[in-house]
CSV table of C-alpha atoms in Angstrom, one decimal:
chain,number,residue,atom,x,y,z
A,698,UNK,CA,21.3,-42.8,55.5
A,699,UNK,CA,22.4,-40.2,53.1
A,700,UNK,CA,20.1,-37.5,51.7
A,701,UNK,CA,20.4,-39.1,48.3
A,702,UNK,CA,19.5,-42.5,49.6
A,703,UNK,CA,16.5,-41.1,51.4
A,704,UNK,CA,15.4,-39.3,48.3
A,705,UNK,CA,15.6,-42.5,46.3
A,706,UNK,CA,13.4,-44.3,48.8
A,707,UNK,CA,10.7,-41.6,49.0
A,708,UNK,CA,8.7,-42.9,46.0
A,709,UNK,CA,8.6,-46.4,47.4
A,710,UNK,CA,7.6,-45.1,50.8
A,711,UNK,CA,4.9,-43.0,49.3
A,712,UNK,CA,3.7,-46.0,47.3
A,713,UNK,CA,3.6,-48.2,50.5
A,714,UNK,CA,1.6,-45.5,52.3
A,715,UNK,CA,-0.9,-45.4,49.4
A,716,UNK,CA,-1.2,-49.2,49.4
A,717,UNK,CA,-2.0,-49.2,53.1
A,718,UNK,CA,-4.6,-46.5,52.7
A,719,UNK,CA,-6.1,-48.3,49.7
A,720,UNK,CA,-6.3,-51.5,51.8
A,721,UNK,CA,-8.0,-49.6,54.6
A,722,UNK,CA,-10.4,-47.9,52.2
A,723,UNK,CA,-11.3,-51.3,50.7
A,724,UNK,CA,-11.9,-52.8,54.1
A,725,UNK,CA,-13.7,-49.8,55.6
A,726,UNK,CA,-17.3,-50.2,56.6
A,727,UNK,CA,-19.8,-47.4,57.4
A,728,UNK,CA,-22.0,-48.4,60.3
A,729,UNK,CA,-25.1,-46.6,61.3
A,730,UNK,CA,-26.3,-47.2,64.9
A,731,UNK,CA,-29.9,-46.3,65.5
A,732,UNK,CA,-30.9,-46.4,69.2
A,733,UNK,CA,-32.6,-44.0,71.6
A,734,UNK,CA,-30.5,-45.1,74.6
A,735,UNK,CA,-27.6,-42.7,74.8
A,736,UNK,CA,-25.9,-45.0,77.3
A,737,UNK,CA,-26.0,-48.0,74.9
A,738,UNK,CA,-24.6,-45.9,72.1
A,739,UNK,CA,-21.8,-44.6,74.3
A,740,UNK,CA,-20.8,-48.1,75.4
A,741,UNK,CA,-20.9,-49.4,71.8
A,742,UNK,CA,-18.8,-46.5,70.6
A,743,UNK,CA,-16.1,-47.4,73.2
A,744,UNK,CA,-16.3,-51.0,72.3
A,745,UNK,CA,-15.7,-50.1,68.6
A,746,UNK,CA,-13.1,-47.4,69.3
A,747,UNK,CA,-10.1,-49.5,68.1
A,748,UNK,CA,-11.8,-50.2,64.8
A,749,UNK,CA,-12.6,-46.6,64.3
A,750,UNK,CA,-9.0,-45.6,64.9
A,751,UNK,CA,-7.6,-48.1,62.4
A,752,UNK,CA,-10.0,-46.9,59.7
A,753,UNK,CA,-11.9,-50.2,59.4
A,754,UNK,CA,-15.2,-48.7,60.8
A,755,UNK,CA,-16.8,-45.3,60.4
A,756,UNK,CA,-19.7,-44.8,62.8
A,757,UNK,CA,-22.9,-42.7,62.6
A,758,UNK,CA,-25.4,-42.3,65.4
A,759,UNK,CA,-29.1,-41.4,65.5
A,760,UNK,CA,-32.0,-42.0,67.9
A,761,UNK,CA,-34.9,-42.7,65.5
A,762,UNK,CA,-35.8,-44.2,62.2
A,763,UNK,CA,-36.6,-40.9,60.4
A,764,UNK,CA,-33.2,-39.4,61.1
A,765,UNK,CA,-31.6,-42.7,60.1
A,766,UNK,CA,-33.2,-42.6,56.6
A,767,UNK,CA,-32.0,-39.0,56.2
A,768,UNK,CA,-28.4,-40.1,57.2
A,769,UNK,CA,-28.5,-43.0,54.7
A,770,UNK,CA,-29.5,-40.6,52.0
A,771,UNK,CA,-26.8,-38.1,53.0
A,772,UNK,CA,-24.1,-40.8,53.4
A,773,UNK,CA,-24.6,-43.4,50.6
A,774,UNK,CA,-21.5,-45.3,51.8
A,775,UNK,CA,-23.4,-46.6,54.8
A,776,UNK,CA,-23.5,-50.4,54.3
A,777,UNK,CA,-24.5,-51.7,57.7
A,778,UNK,CA,-27.2,-50.6,60.1
A,779,UNK,CA,-27.5,-51.7,63.8
A,780,UNK,CA,-30.9,-50.8,65.2
A,781,UNK,CA,-33.3,-51.2,68.1
A,782,UNK,CA,-37.0,-51.9,67.5
A,783,UNK,CA,-38.7,-49.6,70.1
A,784,UNK,CA,-37.9,-46.0,69.2
A,785,UNK,CA,-39.7,-42.7,68.9
A,786,UNK,CA,-41.2,-41.4,65.6
A,787,UNK,CA,-40.3,-44.5,63.6
A,788,UNK,CA,-39.8,-48.0,65.0
A,789,UNK,CA,-37.0,-50.3,63.9
A,790,UNK,CA,-39.2,-52.7,62.0
A,791,UNK,CA,-40.6,-49.9,59.8
A,792,UNK,CA,-37.0,-48.6,59.4
A,793,UNK,CA,-35.9,-52.0,58.1
A,794,UNK,CA,-38.7,-52.1,55.6
A,795,UNK,CA,-37.9,-48.6,54.4
A,796,UNK,CA,-34.2,-49.5,54.1
A,797,UNK,CA,-34.9,-52.7,52.2
A,798,UNK,CA,-37.2,-50.9,49.8
A,799,UNK,CA,-34.6,-48.1,49.1
A,800,UNK,CA,-31.4,-50.2,49.1
A,801,UNK,CA,-31.6,-53.9,49.6
A,802,UNK,CA,-27.8,-54.1,49.6
A,803,UNK,CA,-27.6,-52.5,53.0
A,804,UNK,CA,-27.3,-55.2,55.7
A,805,UNK,CA,-28.8,-54.8,59.2
A,806,UNK,CA,-28.6,-56.1,62.7
A,807,UNK,CA,-31.4,-55.8,65.3
A,808,UNK,CA,-30.4,-55.4,68.9
A,809,UNK,CA,-33.7,-55.3,70.9
A,810,UNK,CA,-35.2,-56.2,74.3
A,811,UNK,CA,-38.0,-57.9,72.5
A,812,UNK,CA,-37.4,-61.7,72.6
A,813,UNK,CA,-40.8,-62.5,71.1
A,814,UNK,CA,-40.4,-64.9,68.1
A,815,UNK,CA,-42.9,-62.9,66.2
A,816,UNK,CA,-40.7,-59.8,66.4
A,817,UNK,CA,-37.7,-61.9,65.3
A,818,UNK,CA,-39.7,-63.2,62.3
A,819,UNK,CA,-40.9,-59.8,61.3
A,820,UNK,CA,-37.4,-58.4,61.6
A,821,UNK,CA,-35.9,-61.1,59.4
A,822,UNK,CA,-38.7,-60.7,56.8
A,823,UNK,CA,-37.9,-57.0,56.7
A,824,UNK,CA,-34.3,-57.7,55.8
A,825,UNK,CA,-32.4,-58.1,59.1
A,826,UNK,CA,-29.3,-60.3,58.8
A,827,UNK,CA,-29.1,-61.0,62.6
A,828,UNK,CA,-31.2,-60.5,65.7
A,829,UNK,CA,-29.7,-60.1,69.2
A,830,UNK,CA,-31.7,-59.8,72.4
A,831,UNK,CA,-30.8,-57.3,75.1
A,832,UNK,CA,-29.0,-57.5,77.5
A,833,UNK,CA,-26.3,-58.6,75.1
A,834,UNK,CA,-22.5,-58.7,75.5
A,835,UNK,CA,-20.5,-56.4,73.3
A,836,UNK,CA,-18.4,-59.4,72.2
A,837,UNK,CA,-21.6,-60.9,70.7
A,838,UNK,CA,-22.3,-57.6,69.0
A,839,UNK,CA,-18.7,-57.5,67.6
A,840,UNK,CA,-19.0,-61.1,66.4
A,841,UNK,CA,-22.3,-60.3,64.7
A,842,UNK,CA,-20.8,-57.2,63.0
A,843,UNK,CA,-17.9,-59.3,61.7
A,844,UNK,CA,-20.3,-62.0,60.4
A,845,UNK,CA,-22.6,-59.5,58.7
A,846,UNK,CA,-19.7,-57.5,57.2
A,847,UNK,CA,-18.6,-60.7,55.4
A,848,UNK,CA,-22.0,-60.6,53.7
A,849,UNK,CA,-21.3,-56.9,52.9
A,850,UNK,CA,-18.1,-58.0,51.2
A,851,UNK,CA,-20.0,-60.5,49.1
A,852,UNK,CA,-22.4,-57.8,48.1
A,853,UNK,CA,-19.6,-55.3,47.3
A,854,UNK,CA,-17.8,-57.9,45.1
A,855,UNK,CA,-21.1,-58.7,43.3
A,856,UNK,CA,-21.7,-55.0,42.6
A,857,UNK,CA,-18.1,-54.6,41.4
A,858,UNK,CA,-18.5,-57.6,39.1
A,859,UNK,CA,-21.7,-56.1,37.8
A,860,UNK,CA,-20.1,-52.8,37.2
A,861,UNK,CA,-17.1,-54.4,35.4
A,862,UNK,CA,-19.6,-56.4,33.3
A,863,UNK,CA,-21.5,-53.3,32.4
A,864,UNK,CA,-18.3,-51.6,31.3
A,865,UNK,CA,-17.3,-54.6,29.3
A,866,UNK,CA,-20.7,-54.7,27.6
A,867,UNK,CA,-20.5,-51.0,26.8
A,868,UNK,CA,-17.0,-51.5,25.3
A,869,UNK,CA,-18.2,-54.4,23.2
A,870,UNK,CA,-21.1,-52.4,21.9
A,871,UNK,CA,-18.6,-49.7,20.9
A,872,UNK,CA,-16.4,-52.3,19.3
A,873,UNK,CA,-19.4,-53.6,17.4
A,874,UNK,CA,-20.1,-50.2,16.0
A,875,UNK,CA,-16.5,-49.6,15.0
A,876,UNK,CA,-16.3,-53.0,13.3
A,877,UNK,CA,-19.5,-52.4,11.4
A,878,UNK,CA,-18.2,-49.0,10.3
A,879,UNK,CA,-15.2,-50.7,8.8
A,880,UNK,CA,-17.3,-52.7,6.4
A,881,UNK,CA,-19.1,-51.1,3.4
A,882,UNK,CA,-22.6,-50.3,4.6
A,883,UNK,CA,-23.9,-47.8,2.0
A,884,UNK,CA,-25.8,-49.4,-0.9
A,885,UNK,CA,-25.8,-48.8,-3.8
A,886,UNK,CA,-22.1,-48.5,-3.3
A,887,UNK,CA,-21.2,-46.9,-6.6
A,888,UNK,CA,-24.2,-44.8,-7.9
A,889,UNK,CA,-24.0,-44.3,-11.6
A,890,UNK,CA,-22.0,-47.4,-12.3
A,891,UNK,CA,-24.3,-49.7,-14.3
A,892,UNK,CA,-21.7,-52.4,-15.1
A,893,UNK,CA,-22.3,-54.3,-11.8
A,894,UNK,CA,-24.5,-54.5,-8.8
A,895,UNK,CA,-23.1,-55.4,-5.4
A,896,UNK,CA,-24.5,-56.1,-1.9
A,897,UNK,CA,-22.9,-57.4,1.3
A,898,UNK,CA,-23.7,-58.1,4.9
A,899,UNK,CA,-22.2,-59.5,8.1
A,900,UNK,CA,-23.9,-60.8,11.3
A,901,UNK,CA,-21.5,-61.6,14.1
A,902,UNK,CA,-22.3,-64.4,16.5
A,903,UNK,CA,-21.1,-62.2,19.4
A,904,UNK,CA,-20.7,-58.4,19.6
A,905,UNK,CA,-17.8,-58.6,17.3
A,906,UNK,CA,-16.6,-61.3,14.9
A,907,UNK,CA,-14.0,-62.4,12.5
A,908,UNK,CA,-16.0,-62.5,9.2
A,909,UNK,CA,-15.5,-59.7,6.8
A,910,UNK,CA,-16.2,-58.5,3.3
A,911,UNK,CA,-15.0,-55.6,1.3
A,912,UNK,CA,-15.0,-54.2,-2.3
A,913,UNK,CA,-13.3,-51.4,-4.0
A,914,UNK,CA,-12.4,-50.1,-7.5
A,915,UNK,CA,-8.8,-50.8,-8.4
A,916,UNK,CA,-9.2,-48.5,-11.4
A,917,UNK,CA,-12.1,-47.4,-13.5
A,918,UNK,CA,-12.6,-50.7,-15.2
A,919,UNK,CA,-11.7,-53.2,-12.4
A,920,UNK,CA,-13.6,-54.1,-9.3
A,921,UNK,CA,-11.9,-55.8,-6.4
A,922,UNK,CA,-13.9,-57.8,-3.9
A,923,UNK,CA,-13.0,-60.1,-0.9
A,924,UNK,CA,-14.8,-62.3,1.7
A,925,UNK,CA,-12.9,-63.6,4.7
A,926,UNK,CA,-13.3,-65.7,7.8
A,927,UNK,CA,-10.9,-65.5,10.7
A,928,UNK,CA,-10.6,-68.6,13.0
A,929,UNK,CA,-12.2,-68.2,16.4
A,930,UNK,CA,-14.7,-65.6,17.5
A,931,UNK,CA,-14.9,-62.5,19.6
A,932,UNK,CA,-12.4,-59.6,20.1
A,933,UNK,CA,-9.2,-61.5,19.0
A,934,UNK,CA,-10.9,-62.6,15.7
A,935,UNK,CA,-12.1,-59.0,15.1
A,936,UNK,CA,-8.6,-57.6,15.5
A,937,UNK,CA,-7.1,-60.1,13.1
A,938,UNK,CA,-10.0,-59.4,10.7
A,939,UNK,CA,-9.3,-55.7,10.7
A,940,UNK,CA,-5.6,-56.3,10.0
A,941,UNK,CA,-6.3,-58.8,7.2
A,942,UNK,CA,-8.9,-56.6,5.5
A,943,UNK,CA,-6.6,-53.5,5.6
A,944,UNK,CA,-3.7,-55.4,4.1
A,945,UNK,CA,-5.7,-57.0,1.4
A,946,UNK,CA,-7.3,-53.7,0.2
A,947,UNK,CA,-3.9,-51.9,0.4
A,948,UNK,CA,-2.0,-54.4,-1.7
A,949,UNK,CA,-4.8,-54.9,-4.2
A,950,UNK,CA,-5.1,-51.1,-4.8
A,951,UNK,CA,-1.3,-50.9,-5.3
A,952,UNK,CA,-1.6,-53.3,-8.2
A,953,UNK,CA,-0.7,-56.7,-6.7
A,954,UNK,CA,-2.4,-59.7,-8.3
A,955,UNK,CA,-4.7,-61.9,-6.2
A,956,UNK,CA,-2.0,-64.4,-5.5
A,957,UNK,CA,0.6,-61.7,-4.7
A,958,UNK,CA,-1.9,-60.1,-2.3
A,959,UNK,CA,-2.4,-63.5,-0.5
A,960,UNK,CA,1.4,-64.0,-0.3
A,961,UNK,CA,2.0,-60.6,1.2
A,962,UNK,CA,-0.9,-60.9,3.7
A,963,UNK,CA,0.2,-64.5,4.6
A,964,UNK,CA,3.7,-63.4,5.3
A,965,UNK,CA,2.5,-60.5,7.5
A,966,UNK,CA,0.1,-62.5,9.5
A,967,UNK,CA,2.4,-65.5,9.9
A,968,UNK,CA,5.4,-63.5,11.1
A,969,UNK,CA,4.1,-63.0,14.7
A,970,UNK,CA,1.2,-65.3,15.3
A,971,UNK,CA,1.5,-66.7,18.8
A,972,UNK,CA,-2.3,-67.3,19.0
A,973,UNK,CA,-2.0,-69.6,15.9
A,974,UNK,CA,-4.9,-67.8,14.3
A,975,UNK,CA,-5.6,-67.8,10.5
A,976,UNK,CA,-8.1,-66.6,8.0
A,977,UNK,CA,-9.7,-68.2,5.0
A,978,UNK,CA,-10.1,-65.7,2.2
A,979,UNK,CA,-11.6,-65.4,-1.3
A,980,UNK,CA,-10.2,-62.5,-3.3
A,981,UNK,CA,-11.3,-61.6,-6.8
A,982,UNK,CA,-10.9,-58.9,-9.4
A,983,UNK,CA,-13.7,-58.4,-12.0
A,984,UNK,CA,-12.8,-56.8,-15.3
A,985,UNK,CA,-15.9,-54.7,-16.0
A,986,UNK,CA,-15.3,-54.8,-19.8
A,987,UNK,CA,-14.7,-58.5,-20.4
A,988,UNK,CA,-16.3,-60.1,-17.3
A,989,UNK,CA,-13.1,-62.0,-16.6
A,990,UNK,CA,-12.6,-62.7,-12.9
A,991,UNK,CA,-9.1,-63.3,-11.6
A,992,UNK,CA,-9.2,-64.8,-8.2
A,993,UNK,CA,-7.3,-66.6,-5.4
A,994,UNK,CA,-9.1,-68.9,-3.0
A,995,UNK,CA,-7.3,-69.4,0.4
A,996,UNK,CA,-9.2,-72.4,1.7
A,997,UNK,CA,-12.5,-70.4,1.7
A,998,UNK,CA,-16.0,-71.7,1.1
A,999,UNK,CA,-16.6,-72.2,-2.7
A,1000,UNK,CA,-18.6,-69.4,-4.2
A,1001,UNK,CA,-21.8,-70.1,-6.0
A,1002,UNK,CA,-22.3,-68.7,-9.6
A,1003,UNK,CA,-25.8,-68.0,-10.8
A,1004,UNK,CA,-25.8,-67.7,-14.6
A,1005,UNK,CA,-28.0,-65.5,-16.6
A,1006,UNK,CA,-30.2,-68.5,-17.6
A,1007,UNK,CA,-31.1,-69.1,-13.9
A,1008,UNK,CA,-28.8,-72.1,-13.1
A,1009,UNK,CA,-26.7,-72.1,-9.9
A,1010,UNK,CA,-23.6,-74.2,-8.9
A,1011,UNK,CA,-20.4,-74.1,-6.9
A,1012,UNK,CA,-17.4,-72.6,-8.7
A,1013,UNK,CA,-13.7,-71.9,-8.0
A,1014,UNK,CA,-13.2,-75.3,-6.4
A,1015,UNK,CA,-9.3,-75.1,-6.4
A,1016,UNK,CA,-7.9,-73.4,-3.4
A,1017,UNK,CA,-4.6,-72.7,-1.5
A,1018,UNK,CA,-3.8,-72.7,2.2
A,1019,UNK,CA,-5.4,-70.3,4.6
A,1020,UNK,CA,-3.4,-67.1,5.3
A,1021,UNK,CA,-1.5,-66.8,8.6
A,1022,UNK,CA,-0.7,-70.4,9.0
A,1023,UNK,CA,2.8,-70.9,7.5
A,1024,UNK,CA,5.3,-68.5,5.9
A,1025,UNK,CA,6.4,-69.3,2.4
A,1026,UNK,CA,3.1,-70.8,1.4
A,1027,UNK,CA,2.6,-70.6,-2.4
A,1028,UNK,CA,-0.6,-69.0,-3.8
A,1029,UNK,CA,-2.0,-69.2,-7.3
A,1030,UNK,CA,-4.2,-66.8,-9.4
A,1031,UNK,CA,-6.9,-68.5,-11.4
A,1032,UNK,CA,-9.6,-67.1,-13.7
A,1033,UNK,CA,-13.2,-67.6,-14.8
A,1034,UNK,CA,-15.5,-65.5,-17.0
A,1035,UNK,CA,-18.9,-64.0,-16.0
A,1036,UNK,CA,-21.4,-63.1,-18.7
A,1037,UNK,CA,-23.9,-60.3,-18.4
A,1038,UNK,CA,-26.6,-61.3,-16.0
A,1039,UNK,CA,-24.4,-63.7,-14.0
A,1040,UNK,CA,-24.1,-63.3,-10.2
A,1041,UNK,CA,-21.3,-64.5,-8.0
A,1042,UNK,CA,-22.3,-65.3,-4.4
A,1043,UNK,CA,-19.5,-65.5,-1.8
A,1044,UNK,CA,-20.1,-66.4,1.8
A,1045,UNK,CA,-18.5,-67.6,5.0
A,1046,UNK,CA,-19.1,-71.0,6.6
A,1047,UNK,CA,-21.4,-69.4,9.1
A,1048,UNK,CA,-24.0,-69.9,6.3
A,1049,UNK,CA,-23.2,-73.3,5.0
A,1050,UNK,CA,-22.6,-74.7,8.6
A,1051,UNK,CA,-25.6,-73.2,10.2
A,1052,UNK,CA,-27.5,-75.8,12.2
A,1053,UNK,CA,-31.1,-76.5,12.8
A,1054,UNK,CA,-32.7,-78.0,15.9
A,1055,UNK,CA,-32.0,-81.5,14.6
A,1056,UNK,CA,-28.3,-80.7,14.2
A,1057,UNK,CA,-28.4,-80.7,10.4
A,1058,UNK,CA,-26.3,-78.2,8.5
A,1059,UNK,CA,-27.7,-75.7,6.0
A,1060,UNK,CA,-25.1,-76.7,3.4
A,1061,UNK,CA,-24.4,-75.3,-0.1
A,1062,UNK,CA,-27.5,-77.2,-1.5
A,1063,UNK,CA,-29.8,-74.9,0.5
A,1064,UNK,CA,-27.9,-71.9,-0.7
A,1065,UNK,CA,-28.5,-72.9,-4.3
A,1066,UNK,CA,-32.2,-73.5,-3.6
A,1067,UNK,CA,-32.6,-70.1,-2.0
A,1068,UNK,CA,-31.1,-68.5,-5.1
A,1069,UNK,CA,-33.0,-70.7,-7.6
A,1070,UNK,CA,-36.3,-69.6,-5.9
A,1071,UNK,CA,-35.7,-66.1,-7.3
A,1072,UNK,CA,-36.4,-64.8,-10.9
A,1073,UNK,CA,-33.4,-64.7,-13.2
A,1074,UNK,CA,-33.3,-60.9,-13.1
A,1075,UNK,CA,-33.0,-60.8,-9.2
A,1076,UNK,CA,-30.7,-58.1,-7.9
A,1077,UNK,CA,-27.7,-58.6,-5.7
A,1078,UNK,CA,-29.7,-57.4,-2.7
A,1079,UNK,CA,-32.5,-59.8,-3.4
A,1080,UNK,CA,-30.1,-62.8,-3.7
A,1081,UNK,CA,-28.4,-61.9,-0.4
A,1082,UNK,CA,-31.7,-61.4,1.5
A,1083,UNK,CA,-33.1,-64.7,0.1
A,1084,UNK,CA,-30.1,-66.6,1.5
A,1085,UNK,CA,-30.0,-64.8,4.8
A,1086,UNK,CA,-33.8,-65.3,5.4
A,1087,UNK,CA,-33.5,-69.0,4.4
A,1088,UNK,CA,-30.6,-69.4,6.9
A,1089,UNK,CA,-32.6,-67.8,9.7
A,1090,UNK,CA,-35.7,-69.9,8.9
A,1091,UNK,CA,-33.6,-73.1,8.8
A,1092,UNK,CA,-31.8,-72.4,12.2
A,1093,UNK,CA,-34.9,-70.9,14.0
A,1094,UNK,CA,-34.9,-72.0,17.6
A,1095,UNK,CA,-31.1,-72.4,17.8
A,1096,UNK,CA,-28.4,-70.0,18.9
A,1097,UNK,CA,-26.3,-68.5,16.2
A,1098,UNK,CA,-23.2,-70.7,16.2
A,1099,UNK,CA,-20.9,-68.7,14.0
A,1100,UNK,CA,-20.5,-65.3,12.3
A,1101,UNK,CA,-22.3,-64.9,9.0
A,1102,UNK,CA,-20.8,-63.0,6.1
A,1103,UNK,CA,-22.0,-62.7,2.5
A,1104,UNK,CA,-21.2,-60.7,-0.6
A,1105,UNK,CA,-23.0,-60.9,-3.9
A,1106,UNK,CA,-21.6,-59.4,-7.2
A,1107,UNK,CA,-23.9,-59.3,-10.2
A,1108,UNK,CA,-22.3,-58.5,-13.5
A,1109,UNK,CA,-24.5,-56.5,-15.9
A,1110,UNK,CA,-21.9,-56.1,-18.7
A,1111,UNK,CA,-19.9,-53.1,-20.0
A,1112,UNK,CA,-21.5,-49.8,-20.4
A,1113,UNK,CA,-22.7,-49.3,-23.9
């Protein structure tokens, strides 16, 4: 082989060596042998010599229980203990009890001259996985070690799964905080602006969810607001939610009409959508001087309008296709007018489709009743809290089925 050829193979050779070492490390067991018979320890060391050489076993020896506990503390990789019962300073049964109290994941084998059933029972109660009676053949000891190390493997995998789950839980908790930070959380949102009052909230069914709300000033006299609901739940829905929200805000603040925003967002989300996910969206612009609301409803839950005289009803019934489903979908801008004292309540279907213990849905009728229970001058926050509390009371005793999102805009009229 040429020098060049050898050099080309060196990385693969090094990788192969690393793989073999990783495999040995994964299958390596640290065995502590506790017995005051030097002859027995020597014979056992010879019997296990081949396993020590190939790296599958690492051996530790001590003659009593006190030293054994010290070694376990010093070498936390010890996963298997083979011990006698009759030993100076601390007997084997006491040692087993101490090990089980400190680390129940450590497996143990008793090799003892005591054949009394009471000793066997006490050893098993103290955590022993096997009990062998001296004199015993080394083949029997090796077989017992193999059998118990299989249990060690089960424990190791369980601990690895637990650690992976803990990491996953921590990452989801971080993702939850990041998602919450993306949504407006500081209220009042525009101190000093008296033309409107706005309040929003989102409760994911899992750590993260696909519901979202947002609001922003397009210019000094125009307020943009949006509520959306991404199909599905969890991380994939949260990622699509973040993208949809960012695109909607960006296009709206650049001057696109509600229907133009929906068209642009639909084209972007539909272009590469292997997961076939989509989002329902209600997007509106409120003219703070006239109260005119231009909106586009992409298959979203109909908002509820509470008028200044205290009456509430569904509005904005016409809607277009959800975004992300099909490129080339047409979207239409419509309009309505709010008078001073009117409140527009936008929500996701996590509210209207919330279930009670009987399987009944909350529905838009209960939304209206929750609003009508308030005085006519109720703030946006009071309206939102009344609905959320009503949903929680209605679905008490059931697991939250879907994300919950809500946004309330109260129009107070132009600044005098």
